CSV table of C-alpha atoms in Angstrom, one decimal:
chain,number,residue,atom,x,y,z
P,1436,UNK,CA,-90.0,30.4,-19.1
P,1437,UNK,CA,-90.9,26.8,-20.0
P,1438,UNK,CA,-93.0,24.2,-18.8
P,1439,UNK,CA,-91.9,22.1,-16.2
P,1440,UNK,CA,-94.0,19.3,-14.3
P,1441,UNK,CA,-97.7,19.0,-14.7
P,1442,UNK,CA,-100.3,16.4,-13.8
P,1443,UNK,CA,-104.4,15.9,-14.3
P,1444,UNK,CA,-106.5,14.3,-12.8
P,1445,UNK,CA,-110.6,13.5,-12.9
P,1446,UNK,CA,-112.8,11.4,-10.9
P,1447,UNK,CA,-116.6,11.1,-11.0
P,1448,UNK,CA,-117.0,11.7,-6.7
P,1449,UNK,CA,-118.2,9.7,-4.6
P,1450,UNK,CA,-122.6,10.4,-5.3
P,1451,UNK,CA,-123.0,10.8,-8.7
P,1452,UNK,CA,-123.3,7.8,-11.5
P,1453,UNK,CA,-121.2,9.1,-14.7
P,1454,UNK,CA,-118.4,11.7,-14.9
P,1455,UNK,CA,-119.2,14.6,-16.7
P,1456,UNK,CA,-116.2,16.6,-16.5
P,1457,UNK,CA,-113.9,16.4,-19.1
P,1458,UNK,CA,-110.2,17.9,-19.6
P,1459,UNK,CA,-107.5,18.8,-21.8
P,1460,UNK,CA,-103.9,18.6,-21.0
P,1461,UNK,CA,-102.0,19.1,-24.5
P,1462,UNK,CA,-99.6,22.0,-23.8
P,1463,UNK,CA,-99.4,25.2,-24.4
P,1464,UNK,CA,-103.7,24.6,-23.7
P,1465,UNK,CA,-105.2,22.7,-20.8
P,1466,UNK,CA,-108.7,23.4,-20.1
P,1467,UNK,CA,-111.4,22.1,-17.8
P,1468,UNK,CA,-115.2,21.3,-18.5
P,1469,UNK,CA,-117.9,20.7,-16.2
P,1470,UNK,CA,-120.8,19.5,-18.3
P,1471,UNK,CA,-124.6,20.1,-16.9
P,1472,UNK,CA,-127.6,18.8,-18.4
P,1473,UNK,CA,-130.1,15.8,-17.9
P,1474,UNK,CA,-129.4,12.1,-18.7
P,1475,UNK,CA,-126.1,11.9,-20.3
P,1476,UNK,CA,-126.3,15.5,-22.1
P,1477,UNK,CA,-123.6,16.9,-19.7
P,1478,UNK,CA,-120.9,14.6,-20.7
P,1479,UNK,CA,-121.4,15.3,-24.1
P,1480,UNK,CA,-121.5,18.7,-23.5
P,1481,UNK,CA,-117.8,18.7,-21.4
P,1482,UNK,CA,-116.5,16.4,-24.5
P,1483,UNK,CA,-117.6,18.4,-27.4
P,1484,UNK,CA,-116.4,21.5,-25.4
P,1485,UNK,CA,-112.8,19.9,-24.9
P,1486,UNK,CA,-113.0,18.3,-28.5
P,1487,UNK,CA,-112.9,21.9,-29.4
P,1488,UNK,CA,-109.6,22.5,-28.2
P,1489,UNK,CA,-107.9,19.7,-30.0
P,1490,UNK,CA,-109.0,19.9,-33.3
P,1491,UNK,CA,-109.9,23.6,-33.9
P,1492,UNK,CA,-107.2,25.2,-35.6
P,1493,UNK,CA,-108.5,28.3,-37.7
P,1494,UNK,CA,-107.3,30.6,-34.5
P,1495,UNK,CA,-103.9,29.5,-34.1
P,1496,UNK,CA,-102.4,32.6,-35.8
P,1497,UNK,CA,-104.6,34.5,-33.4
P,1498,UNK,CA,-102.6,36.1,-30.4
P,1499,UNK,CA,-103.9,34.3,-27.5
P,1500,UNK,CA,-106.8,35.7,-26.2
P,1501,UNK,CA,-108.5,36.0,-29.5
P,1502,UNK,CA,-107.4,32.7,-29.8
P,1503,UNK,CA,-109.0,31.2,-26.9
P,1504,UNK,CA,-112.3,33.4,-27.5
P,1505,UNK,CA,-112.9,32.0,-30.8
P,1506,UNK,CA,-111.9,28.3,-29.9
P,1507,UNK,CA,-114.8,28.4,-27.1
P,1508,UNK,CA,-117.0,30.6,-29.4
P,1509,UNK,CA,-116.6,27.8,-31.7
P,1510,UNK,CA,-117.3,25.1,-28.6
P,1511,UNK,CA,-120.6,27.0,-27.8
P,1512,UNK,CA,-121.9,27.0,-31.3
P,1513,UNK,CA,-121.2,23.1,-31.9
P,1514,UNK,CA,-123.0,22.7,-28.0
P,1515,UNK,CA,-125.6,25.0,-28.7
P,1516,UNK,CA,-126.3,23.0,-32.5
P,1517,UNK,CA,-126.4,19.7,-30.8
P,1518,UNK,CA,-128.6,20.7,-28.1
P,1519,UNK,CA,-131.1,22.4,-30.6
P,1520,UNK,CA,-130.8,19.1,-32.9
P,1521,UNK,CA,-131.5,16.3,-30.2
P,1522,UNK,CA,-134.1,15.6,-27.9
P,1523,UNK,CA,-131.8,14.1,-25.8
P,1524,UNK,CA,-129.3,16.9,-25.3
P,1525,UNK,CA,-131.9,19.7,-25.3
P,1526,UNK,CA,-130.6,22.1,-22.2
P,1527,UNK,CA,-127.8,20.8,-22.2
P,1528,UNK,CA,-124.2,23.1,-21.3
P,1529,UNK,CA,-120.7,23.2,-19.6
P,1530,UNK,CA,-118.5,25.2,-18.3
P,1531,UNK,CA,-115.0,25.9,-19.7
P,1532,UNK,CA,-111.8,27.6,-18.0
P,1533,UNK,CA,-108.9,27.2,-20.2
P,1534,UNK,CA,-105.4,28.7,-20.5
P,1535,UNK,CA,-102.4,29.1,-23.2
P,1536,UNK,CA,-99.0,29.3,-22.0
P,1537,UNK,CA,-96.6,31.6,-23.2
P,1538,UNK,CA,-93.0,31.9,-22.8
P,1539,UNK,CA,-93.7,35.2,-20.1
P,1540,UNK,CA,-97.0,35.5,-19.9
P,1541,UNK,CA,-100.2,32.7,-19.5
P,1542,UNK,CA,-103.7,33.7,-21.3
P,1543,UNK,CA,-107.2,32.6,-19.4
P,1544,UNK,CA,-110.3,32.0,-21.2
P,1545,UNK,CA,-113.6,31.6,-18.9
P,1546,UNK,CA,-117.2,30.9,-18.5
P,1547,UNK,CA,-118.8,29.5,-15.6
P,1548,UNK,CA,-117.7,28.5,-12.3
P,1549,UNK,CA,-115.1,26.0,-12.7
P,1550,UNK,CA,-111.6,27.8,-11.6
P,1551,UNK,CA,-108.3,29.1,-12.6
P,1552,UNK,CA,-105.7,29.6,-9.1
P,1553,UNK,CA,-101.9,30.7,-9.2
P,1554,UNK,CA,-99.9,29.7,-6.2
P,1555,UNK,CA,-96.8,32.2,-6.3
P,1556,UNK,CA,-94.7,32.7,-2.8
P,1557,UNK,CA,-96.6,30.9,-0.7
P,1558,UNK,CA,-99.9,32.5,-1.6
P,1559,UNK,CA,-103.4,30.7,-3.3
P,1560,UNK,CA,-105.0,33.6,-5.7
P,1561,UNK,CA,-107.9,33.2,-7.5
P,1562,UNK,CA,-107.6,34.3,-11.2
P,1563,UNK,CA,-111.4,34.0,-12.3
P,1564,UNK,CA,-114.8,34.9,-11.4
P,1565,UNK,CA,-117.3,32.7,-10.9
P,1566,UNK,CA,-120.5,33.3,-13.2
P,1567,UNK,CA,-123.0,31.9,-10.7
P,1568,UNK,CA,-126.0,33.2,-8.5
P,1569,UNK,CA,-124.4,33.3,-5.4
P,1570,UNK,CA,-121.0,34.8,-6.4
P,1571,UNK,CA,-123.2,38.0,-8.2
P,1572,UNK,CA,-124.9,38.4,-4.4
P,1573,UNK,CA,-121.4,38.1,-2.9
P,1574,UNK,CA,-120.0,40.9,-5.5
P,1575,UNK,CA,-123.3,42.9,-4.7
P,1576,UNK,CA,-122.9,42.9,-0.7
P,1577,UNK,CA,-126.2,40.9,-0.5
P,1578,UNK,CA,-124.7,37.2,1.2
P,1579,UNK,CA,-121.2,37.2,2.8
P,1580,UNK,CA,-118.6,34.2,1.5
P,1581,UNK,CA,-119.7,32.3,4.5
P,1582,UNK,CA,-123.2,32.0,3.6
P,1583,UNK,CA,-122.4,31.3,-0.1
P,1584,UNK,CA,-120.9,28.2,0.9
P,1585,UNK,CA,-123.8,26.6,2.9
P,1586,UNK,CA,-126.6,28.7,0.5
P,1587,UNK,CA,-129.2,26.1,-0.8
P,1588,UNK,CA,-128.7,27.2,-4.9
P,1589,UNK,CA,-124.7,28.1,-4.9
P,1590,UNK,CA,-124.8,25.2,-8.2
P,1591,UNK,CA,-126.8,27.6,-9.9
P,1592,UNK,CA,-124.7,29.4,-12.4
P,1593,UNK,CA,-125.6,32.5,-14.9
P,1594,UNK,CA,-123.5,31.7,-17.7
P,1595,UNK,CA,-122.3,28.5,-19.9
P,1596,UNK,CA,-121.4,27.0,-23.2
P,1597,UNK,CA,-124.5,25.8,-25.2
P,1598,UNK,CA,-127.1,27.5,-23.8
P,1599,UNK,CA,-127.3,30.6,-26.7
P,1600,UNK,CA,-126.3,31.3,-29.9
P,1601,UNK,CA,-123.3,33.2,-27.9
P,1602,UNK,CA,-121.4,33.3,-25.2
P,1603,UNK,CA,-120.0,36.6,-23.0
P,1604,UNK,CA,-116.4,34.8,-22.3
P,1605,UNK,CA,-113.7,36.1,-20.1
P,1606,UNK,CA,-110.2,36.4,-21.1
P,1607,UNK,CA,-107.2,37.6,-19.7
P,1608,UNK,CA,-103.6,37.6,-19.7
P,1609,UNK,CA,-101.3,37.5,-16.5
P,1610,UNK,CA,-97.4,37.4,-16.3
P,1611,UNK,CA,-95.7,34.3,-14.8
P,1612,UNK,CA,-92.7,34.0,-13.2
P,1613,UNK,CA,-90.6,31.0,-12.2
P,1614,UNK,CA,-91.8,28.2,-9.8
P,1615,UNK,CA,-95.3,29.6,-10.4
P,1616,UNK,CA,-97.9,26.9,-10.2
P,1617,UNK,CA,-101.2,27.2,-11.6
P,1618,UNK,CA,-104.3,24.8,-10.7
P,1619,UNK,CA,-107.2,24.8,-12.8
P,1620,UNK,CA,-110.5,22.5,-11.4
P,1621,UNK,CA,-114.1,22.3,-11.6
P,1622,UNK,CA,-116.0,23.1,-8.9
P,1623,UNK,CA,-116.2,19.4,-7.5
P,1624,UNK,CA,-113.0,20.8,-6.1
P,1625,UNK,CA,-113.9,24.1,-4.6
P,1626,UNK,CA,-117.3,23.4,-3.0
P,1627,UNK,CA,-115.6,20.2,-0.9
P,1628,UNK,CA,-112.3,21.8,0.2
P,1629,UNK,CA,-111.4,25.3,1.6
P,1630,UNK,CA,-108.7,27.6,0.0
P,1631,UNK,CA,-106.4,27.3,2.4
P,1632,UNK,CA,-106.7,23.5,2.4
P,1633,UNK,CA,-106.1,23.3,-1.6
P,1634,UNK,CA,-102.7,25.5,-0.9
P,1635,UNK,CA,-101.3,23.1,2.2
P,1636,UNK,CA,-101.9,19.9,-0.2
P,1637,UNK,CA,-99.9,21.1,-3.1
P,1638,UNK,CA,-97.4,22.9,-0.9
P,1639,UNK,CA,-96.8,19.9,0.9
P,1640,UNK,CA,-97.3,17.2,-2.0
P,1641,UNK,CA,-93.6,15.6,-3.0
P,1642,UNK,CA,-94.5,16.5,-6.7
P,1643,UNK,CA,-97.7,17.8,-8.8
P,1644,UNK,CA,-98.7,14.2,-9.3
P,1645,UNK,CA,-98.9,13.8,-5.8
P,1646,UNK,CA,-100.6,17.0,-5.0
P,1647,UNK,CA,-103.4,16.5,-7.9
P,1648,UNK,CA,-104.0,12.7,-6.4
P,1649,UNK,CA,-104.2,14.5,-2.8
P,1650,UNK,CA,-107.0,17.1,-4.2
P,1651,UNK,CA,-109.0,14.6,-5.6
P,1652,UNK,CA,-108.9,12.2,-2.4
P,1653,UNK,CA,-109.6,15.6,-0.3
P,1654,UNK,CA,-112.6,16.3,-2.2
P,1655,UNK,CA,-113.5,12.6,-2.1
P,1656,UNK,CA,-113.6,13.1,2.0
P,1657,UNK,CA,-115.0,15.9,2.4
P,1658,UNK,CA,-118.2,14.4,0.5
P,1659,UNK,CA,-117.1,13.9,-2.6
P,1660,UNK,CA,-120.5,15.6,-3.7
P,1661,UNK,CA,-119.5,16.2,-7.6
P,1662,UNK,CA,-117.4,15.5,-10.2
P,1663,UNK,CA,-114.1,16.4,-9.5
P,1664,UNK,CA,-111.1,17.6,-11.9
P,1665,UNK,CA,-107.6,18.8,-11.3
P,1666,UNK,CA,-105.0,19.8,-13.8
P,1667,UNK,CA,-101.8,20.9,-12.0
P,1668,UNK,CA,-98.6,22.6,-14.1
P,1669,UNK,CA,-95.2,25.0,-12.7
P,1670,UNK,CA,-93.2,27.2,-15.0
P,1671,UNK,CA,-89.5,26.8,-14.8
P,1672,UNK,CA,-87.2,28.6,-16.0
P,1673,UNK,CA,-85.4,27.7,-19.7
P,1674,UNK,CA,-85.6,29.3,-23.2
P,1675,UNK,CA,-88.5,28.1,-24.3
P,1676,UNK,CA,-91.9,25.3,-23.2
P,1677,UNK,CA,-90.3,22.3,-23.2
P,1678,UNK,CA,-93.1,18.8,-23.4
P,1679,UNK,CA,-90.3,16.3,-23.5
P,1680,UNK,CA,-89.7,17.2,-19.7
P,1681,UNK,CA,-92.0,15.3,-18.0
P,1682,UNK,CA,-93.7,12.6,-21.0
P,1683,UNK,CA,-96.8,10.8,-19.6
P,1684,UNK,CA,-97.3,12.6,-16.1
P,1685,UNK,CA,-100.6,14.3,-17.1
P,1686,UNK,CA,-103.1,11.8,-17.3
P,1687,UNK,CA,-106.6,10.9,-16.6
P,1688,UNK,CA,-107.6,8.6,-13.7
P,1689,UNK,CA,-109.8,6.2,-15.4
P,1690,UNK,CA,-106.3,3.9,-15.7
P,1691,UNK,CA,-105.1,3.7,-12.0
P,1692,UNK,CA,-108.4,5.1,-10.4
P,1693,UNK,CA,-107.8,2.0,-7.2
P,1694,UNK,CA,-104.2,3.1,-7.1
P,1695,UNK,CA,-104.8,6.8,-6.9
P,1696,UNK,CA,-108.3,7.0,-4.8
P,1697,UNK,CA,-107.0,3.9,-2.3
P,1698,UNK,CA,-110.5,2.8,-1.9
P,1699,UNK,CA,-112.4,5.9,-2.3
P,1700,UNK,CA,-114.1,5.5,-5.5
P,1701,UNK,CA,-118.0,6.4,-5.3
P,1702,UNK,CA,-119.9,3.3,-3.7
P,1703,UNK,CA,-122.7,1.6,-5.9
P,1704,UNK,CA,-125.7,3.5,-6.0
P,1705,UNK,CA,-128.7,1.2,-4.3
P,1706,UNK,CA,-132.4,2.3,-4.3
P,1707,UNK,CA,-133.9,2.1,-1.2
P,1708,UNK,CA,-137.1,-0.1,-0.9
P,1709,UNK,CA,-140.1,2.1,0.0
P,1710,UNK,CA,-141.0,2.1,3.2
P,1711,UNK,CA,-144.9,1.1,3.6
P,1712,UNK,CA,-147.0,2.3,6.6
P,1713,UNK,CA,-150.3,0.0,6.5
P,1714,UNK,CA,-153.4,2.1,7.8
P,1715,UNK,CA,-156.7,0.2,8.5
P,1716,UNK,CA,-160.1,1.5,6.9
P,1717,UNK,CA,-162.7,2.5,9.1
P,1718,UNK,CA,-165.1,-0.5,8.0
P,1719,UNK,CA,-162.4,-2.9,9.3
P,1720,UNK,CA,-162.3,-0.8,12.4
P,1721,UNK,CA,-166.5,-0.3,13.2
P,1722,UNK,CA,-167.7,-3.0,15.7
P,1723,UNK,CA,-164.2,-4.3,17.2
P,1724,UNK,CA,-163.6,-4.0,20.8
P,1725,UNK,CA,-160.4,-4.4,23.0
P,1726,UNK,CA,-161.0,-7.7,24.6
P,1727,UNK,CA,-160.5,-7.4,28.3
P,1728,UNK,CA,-157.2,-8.6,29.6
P,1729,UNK,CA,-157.4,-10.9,32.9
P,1730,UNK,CA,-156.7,-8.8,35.8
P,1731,UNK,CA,-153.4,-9.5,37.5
P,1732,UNK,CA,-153.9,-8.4,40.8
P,1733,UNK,CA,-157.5,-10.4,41.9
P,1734,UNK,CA,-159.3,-9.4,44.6
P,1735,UNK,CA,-158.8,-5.6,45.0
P,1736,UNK,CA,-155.3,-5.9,45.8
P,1737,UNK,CA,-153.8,-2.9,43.5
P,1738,UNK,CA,-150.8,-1.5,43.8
P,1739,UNK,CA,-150.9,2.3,44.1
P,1740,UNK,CA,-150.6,4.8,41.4
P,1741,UNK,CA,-146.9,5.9,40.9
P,1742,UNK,CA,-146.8,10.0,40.2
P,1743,UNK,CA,-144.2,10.9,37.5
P,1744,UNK,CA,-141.3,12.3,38.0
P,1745,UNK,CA,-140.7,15.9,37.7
P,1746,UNK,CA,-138.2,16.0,35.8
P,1747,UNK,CA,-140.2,14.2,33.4
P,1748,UNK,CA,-143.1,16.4,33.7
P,1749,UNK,CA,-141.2,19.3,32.8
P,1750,UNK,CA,-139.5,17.4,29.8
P,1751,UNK,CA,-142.5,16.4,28.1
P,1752,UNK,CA,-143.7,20.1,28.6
P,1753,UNK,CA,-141.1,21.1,27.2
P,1754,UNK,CA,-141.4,18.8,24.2
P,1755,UNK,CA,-145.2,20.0,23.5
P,1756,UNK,CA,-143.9,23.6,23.5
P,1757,UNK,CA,-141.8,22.8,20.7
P,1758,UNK,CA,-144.1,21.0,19.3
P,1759,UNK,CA,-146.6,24.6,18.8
P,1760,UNK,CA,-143.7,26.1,17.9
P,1761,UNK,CA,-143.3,23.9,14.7
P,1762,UNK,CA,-146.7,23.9,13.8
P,1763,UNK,CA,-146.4,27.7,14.2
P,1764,UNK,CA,-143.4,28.1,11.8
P,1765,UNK,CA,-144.6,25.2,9.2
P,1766,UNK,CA,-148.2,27.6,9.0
P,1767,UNK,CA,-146.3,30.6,8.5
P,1768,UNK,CA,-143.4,29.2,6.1
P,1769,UNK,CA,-146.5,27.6,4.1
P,1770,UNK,CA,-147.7,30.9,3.6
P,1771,UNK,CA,-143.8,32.2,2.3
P,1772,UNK,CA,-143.0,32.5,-1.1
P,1773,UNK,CA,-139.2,34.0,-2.9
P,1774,UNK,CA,-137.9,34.2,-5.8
P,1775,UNK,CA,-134.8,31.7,-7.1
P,1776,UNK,CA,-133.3,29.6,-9.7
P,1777,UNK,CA,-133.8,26.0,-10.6
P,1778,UNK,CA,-130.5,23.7,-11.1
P,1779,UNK,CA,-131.1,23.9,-14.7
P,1780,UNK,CA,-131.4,27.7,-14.9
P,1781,UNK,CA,-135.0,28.3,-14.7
P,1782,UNK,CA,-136.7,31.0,-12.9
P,1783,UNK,CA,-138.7,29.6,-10.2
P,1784,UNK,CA,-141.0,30.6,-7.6
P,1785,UNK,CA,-140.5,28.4,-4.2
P,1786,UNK,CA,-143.3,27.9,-1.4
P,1787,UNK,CA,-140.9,28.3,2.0
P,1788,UNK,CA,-138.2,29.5,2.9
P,1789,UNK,CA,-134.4,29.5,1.5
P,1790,UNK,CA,-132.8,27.3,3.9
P,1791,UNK,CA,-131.4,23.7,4.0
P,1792,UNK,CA,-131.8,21.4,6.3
P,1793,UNK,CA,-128.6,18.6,5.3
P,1794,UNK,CA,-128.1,17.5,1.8
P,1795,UNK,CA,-131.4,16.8,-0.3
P,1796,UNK,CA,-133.5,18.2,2.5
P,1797,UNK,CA,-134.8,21.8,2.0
P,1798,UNK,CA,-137.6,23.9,2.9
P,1799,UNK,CA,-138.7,25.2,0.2
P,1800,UNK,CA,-140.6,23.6,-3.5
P,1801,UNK,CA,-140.9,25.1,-6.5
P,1802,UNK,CA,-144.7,26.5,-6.8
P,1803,UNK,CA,-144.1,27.9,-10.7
P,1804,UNK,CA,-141.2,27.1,-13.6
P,1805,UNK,CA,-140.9,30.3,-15.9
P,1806,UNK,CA,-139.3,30.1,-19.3
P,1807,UNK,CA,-137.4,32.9,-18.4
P,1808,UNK,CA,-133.5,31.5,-17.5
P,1809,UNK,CA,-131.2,32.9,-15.4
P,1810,UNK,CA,-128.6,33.9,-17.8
P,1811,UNK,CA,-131.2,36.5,-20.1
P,1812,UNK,CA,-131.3,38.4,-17.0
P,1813,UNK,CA,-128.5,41.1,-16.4
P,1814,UNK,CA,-126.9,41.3,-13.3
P,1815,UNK,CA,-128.9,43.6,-11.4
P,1816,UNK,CA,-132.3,42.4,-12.6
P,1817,UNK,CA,-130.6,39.1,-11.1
P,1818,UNK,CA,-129.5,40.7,-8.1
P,1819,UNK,CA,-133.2,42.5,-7.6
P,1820,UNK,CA,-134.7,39.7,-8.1
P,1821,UNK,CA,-133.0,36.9,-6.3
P,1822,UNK,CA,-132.6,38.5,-2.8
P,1823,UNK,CA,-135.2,35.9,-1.5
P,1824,UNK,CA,-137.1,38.3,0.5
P,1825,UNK,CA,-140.2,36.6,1.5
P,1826,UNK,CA,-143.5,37.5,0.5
P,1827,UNK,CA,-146.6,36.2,-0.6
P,1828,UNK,CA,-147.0,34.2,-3.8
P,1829,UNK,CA,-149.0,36.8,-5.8
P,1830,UNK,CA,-146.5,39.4,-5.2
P,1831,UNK,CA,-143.4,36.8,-6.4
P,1832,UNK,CA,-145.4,36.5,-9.5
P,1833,UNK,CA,-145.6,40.2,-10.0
P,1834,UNK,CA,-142.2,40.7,-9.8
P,1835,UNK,CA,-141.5,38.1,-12.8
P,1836,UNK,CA,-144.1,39.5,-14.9
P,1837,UNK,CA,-142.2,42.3,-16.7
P,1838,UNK,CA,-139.5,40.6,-17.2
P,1839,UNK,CA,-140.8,37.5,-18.2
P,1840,UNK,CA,-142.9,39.8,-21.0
P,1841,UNK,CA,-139.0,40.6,-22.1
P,1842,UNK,CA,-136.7,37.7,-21.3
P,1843,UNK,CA,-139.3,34.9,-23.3
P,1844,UNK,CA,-139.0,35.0,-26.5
């Protein structure tokens, strides 16, 4: 097998400021980084991650899944120094999913929730896991797929480069076979476009250029809620990978971005003016009378009292039912607390309940940040803990306790 066509392609979405994904496209390796982090940290996290990949060459002699473990070892330690040594990276991670072609076979290393797929026949498969909150309850039969997708913390992820000293990675090795096509992406990707979607763009794209611009304009209407990455490449067969074959078709967006998006790069961020309600105090109020209006209709001639409609009677019943009914839930849900995970991997427990009402609207606040993160805990104390049962706030509290006694160091 060789390489045949390939294409990449990143764009920052259409609601967030920077873009801090960050690939690699130098074959035999491509790899994909979704940096996390406040302020800027995420991007550096994604570059130093794909940095890695480029200049680290102690593993080459390494077959290739010890060679992809220690080349994203060696991106966690460099993450997880620079992080420790500024202020301004502190907490600061990325996912990585990476793979090595060979001549029969293709090697994947993994961490996080940014994805590796193989289209072969006609079929989309899914190579990796996704280390994240909601794919552990999906493996554990606690949510179904269709409520991951809508479920308020499905950004929350339980592994990533920088956080530790080390990293669990995955790696793997699959065979290929000719006209496969592989597609590896962050998650900007897979949270704005269905499976089935992904497969029907690149199965009816003229070429992998095409397909990887139509992924990246998919995601962009759907939402366009993240970052978004796409690195496309097919195996053909020939005696060996072959680069000279298509020179200058992977590439990043940041040189045609109008050309490829046509108009859908993310709008200018604008800050909405607060919106004042003026309230008078009761001194201004104390003393002041309605004056009296003339009276239209002089000398006792009033027209008679109109009844409302029925119709209208019953709707603003209705209306006041609902009414109790909201106050009823808002008491009880203000007396709700569970246990989840914050979007930098804190513990948390939230006041409400786990539910969203759009984008950026929930029902639920944090009531306390632990120390303890997400990714000390093992599976099933994650899987115990997180099942957002409610309860009461004391009882949420308890259930941290033993584990915060072990987890904080």
């Amino acid at each position: 097998m060789r390489l045949g066509e390939r294409a990449a392609l990143t764009h920052a979405g259409r609601k967030r400021r920077r873009n801090e994904d960050s690939f690699v496209a130098d074959p035999p390796v491509f790899a994909v980084a979704d940096g996390m982090g406040g302020a800027q940290a995420g991007e550096v996290a994604s570059r130093l991650a794909v940095a890695v990949f480029r200049e680290f060459h102690e593993a080459d002699e390494l077959d290739p899944e010890q060679r992809l473990q220690a080349i994203i070892q060696e991106a966690n330690r460099r993450i997880f120094e620079r992080a420790r040594t500024d202020t301004q990276a502190t907490g600061m991670g990325t996912t990585v999913t990476a793979s090595l072609v060979g001549e029969e076979r293709l090697s994947i290393g993994h961490v996080g929730d940014s994805r590796a797929y193989r289209i072969r026949g006609g079929a989309l498969e899914q190579l990796t896991e996704d280390h994240s909150l909601v794919a552990d309850l999906v493996r554990s039969g606690r949510l179904s797929p269709e409520e991951a997708d809508t479920h308020p913390q499905r950004s929350v992820i339980t592994r990533a480069l920088g956080t530790d000293p080390e990293v669990d990675v995955d790696t793997f090795t699959v065979a290929v076979e000719m006209d496969d096509v592989f597609l590896l992406c962050s998650d900007g990707l897979t949270t704005m476009v269905e499976d089935d979607r992904i497969l029907a763009v690149v199965r009816d794209a003229k070429s992998l250029d095409h397909a990887a611009r139509s992924l990246v304009k998919e995601a962009n209407r759907q939402g366009g809620e993240d970052n978004v990455t796409v690195i496309l490449f097919r195996l053909e067969a020939g005696d060996a990978l072959d680069d000279t074959l298509v020179a200058g078709n992977g590439h990043d967006a940041s040189a045609d971005l109008e050309d490829t998006l046509s108009g859908l790069e993310a709008p200018a961020m604008r800050e909405a003016a607060p919106t004042e309600t003026i309230v008078a105090r009761p001194e201004q109020t104390r003393g002041w009378q309605e004056p009296e209006a003339a009276d239209p209709h002089p000398k006792g001639k009033r027209p008679r009292a109109r009844r409302l409609p029925r119709w209208l009677l019953w709707t603003l019943a209705f209306v006041a039912i609902l009414v109790i009914l909201a106050a009823a839930a808002f008491w009880g849900v203000s007396r709700a607390y569970f246990v989840g995970v914050e979007e930098d991997g804190h513990v948390a427990v939230y006041q409400g309940v786990p539910w969203d009402l759009s984008d950026g609207v929930h029902l639920y606040r944090a009531k306390y940040v632990s120390e303890l993160r997400a990714e000390q805990l093992t599976r099933a104390e994650r899987e115990q803990l997180f099942d957002h049962d409610l309860g009461s706030y004391e009882g949420a509290r308890d259930r941290l306790a033993p584990l915060e006694e072990e987890g904080v160091p």
